[in-house]
C-alpha positions as a printed Julia matrix, in Angstrom:
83×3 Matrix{Float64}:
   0.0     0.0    0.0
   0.97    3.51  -0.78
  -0.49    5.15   2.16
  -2.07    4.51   5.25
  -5.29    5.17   4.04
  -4.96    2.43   1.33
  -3.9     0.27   4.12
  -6.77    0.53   6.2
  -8.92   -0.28   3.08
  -7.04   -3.41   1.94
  -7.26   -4.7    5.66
 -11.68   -3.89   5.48
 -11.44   -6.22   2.53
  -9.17   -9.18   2.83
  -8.13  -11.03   5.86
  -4.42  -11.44   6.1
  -1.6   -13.16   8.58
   0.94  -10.71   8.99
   1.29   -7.2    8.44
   4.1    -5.57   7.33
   3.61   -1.96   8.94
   6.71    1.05   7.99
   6.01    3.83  10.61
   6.97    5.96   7.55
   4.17    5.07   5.74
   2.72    9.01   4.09
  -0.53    9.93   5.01
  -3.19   10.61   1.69
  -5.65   13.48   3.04
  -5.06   16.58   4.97
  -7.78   16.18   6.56
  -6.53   13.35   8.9
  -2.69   14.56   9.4
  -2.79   11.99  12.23
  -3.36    8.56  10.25
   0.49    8.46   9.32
   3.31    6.77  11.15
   2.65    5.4   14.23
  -0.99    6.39  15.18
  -2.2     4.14  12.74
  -1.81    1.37  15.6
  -4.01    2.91  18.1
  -6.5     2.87  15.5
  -5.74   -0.9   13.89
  -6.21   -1.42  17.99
  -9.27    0.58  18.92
 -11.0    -0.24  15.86
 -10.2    -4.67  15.55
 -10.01   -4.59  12.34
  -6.75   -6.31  11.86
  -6.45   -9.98  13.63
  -3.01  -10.13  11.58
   0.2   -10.13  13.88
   1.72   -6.88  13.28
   5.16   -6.32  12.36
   6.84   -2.49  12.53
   9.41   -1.97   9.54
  11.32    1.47  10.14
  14.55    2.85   9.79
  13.79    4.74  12.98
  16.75    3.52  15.42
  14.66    5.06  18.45
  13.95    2.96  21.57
  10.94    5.27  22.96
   9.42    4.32  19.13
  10.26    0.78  19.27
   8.3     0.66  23.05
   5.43    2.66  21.89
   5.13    0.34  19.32
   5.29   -2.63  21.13
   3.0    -1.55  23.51
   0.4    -0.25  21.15
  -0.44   -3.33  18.95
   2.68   -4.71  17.26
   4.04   -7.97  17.95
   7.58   -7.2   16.4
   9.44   -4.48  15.23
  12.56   -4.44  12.59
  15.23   -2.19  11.48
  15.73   -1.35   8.16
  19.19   -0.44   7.13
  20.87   -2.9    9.82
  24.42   -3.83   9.38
């Protein structure tokens, strides 16, 4: 998905496993300035839409990040750019 309001859609219509989640992902309106990065877990959370297992992909070497994320919704969290 291209944006975070794509990937809410594609999760209403198909069921899937795992999700791949970047906390980068861009947001698509300006209307909802919040729905990008990281607040789309509280709403993945508040809302049960998503039974997947969620995985956080970012290039964001930030422990306070990594905890919030953990702690929101996602079951794992991975660096990108990792030597």
């Amino acid at each position: 998905c291209q944006n975070a309001h794509e990937t809410l859609w594609m999760l209403q219509k198909h069921e899937v496993d795992i999700l791949l989640l970047d906390l980068n992902i861009p947001q698509q309106r300006m209307e909802t300035p919040q729905m990008g990065g990281i607040n789309i877990l509280d709403y993945l959370r508040h809302d049960s839409i998503c039974k997947a297992q969620i995985i956080i992909i970012s290039s964001f070497n930030d422990f306070q990040l990594t905890t919030t994320a953990l702690k929101k919704v996602a079951s794992g969290y991975l660096l990108k750019n990792t030597t």
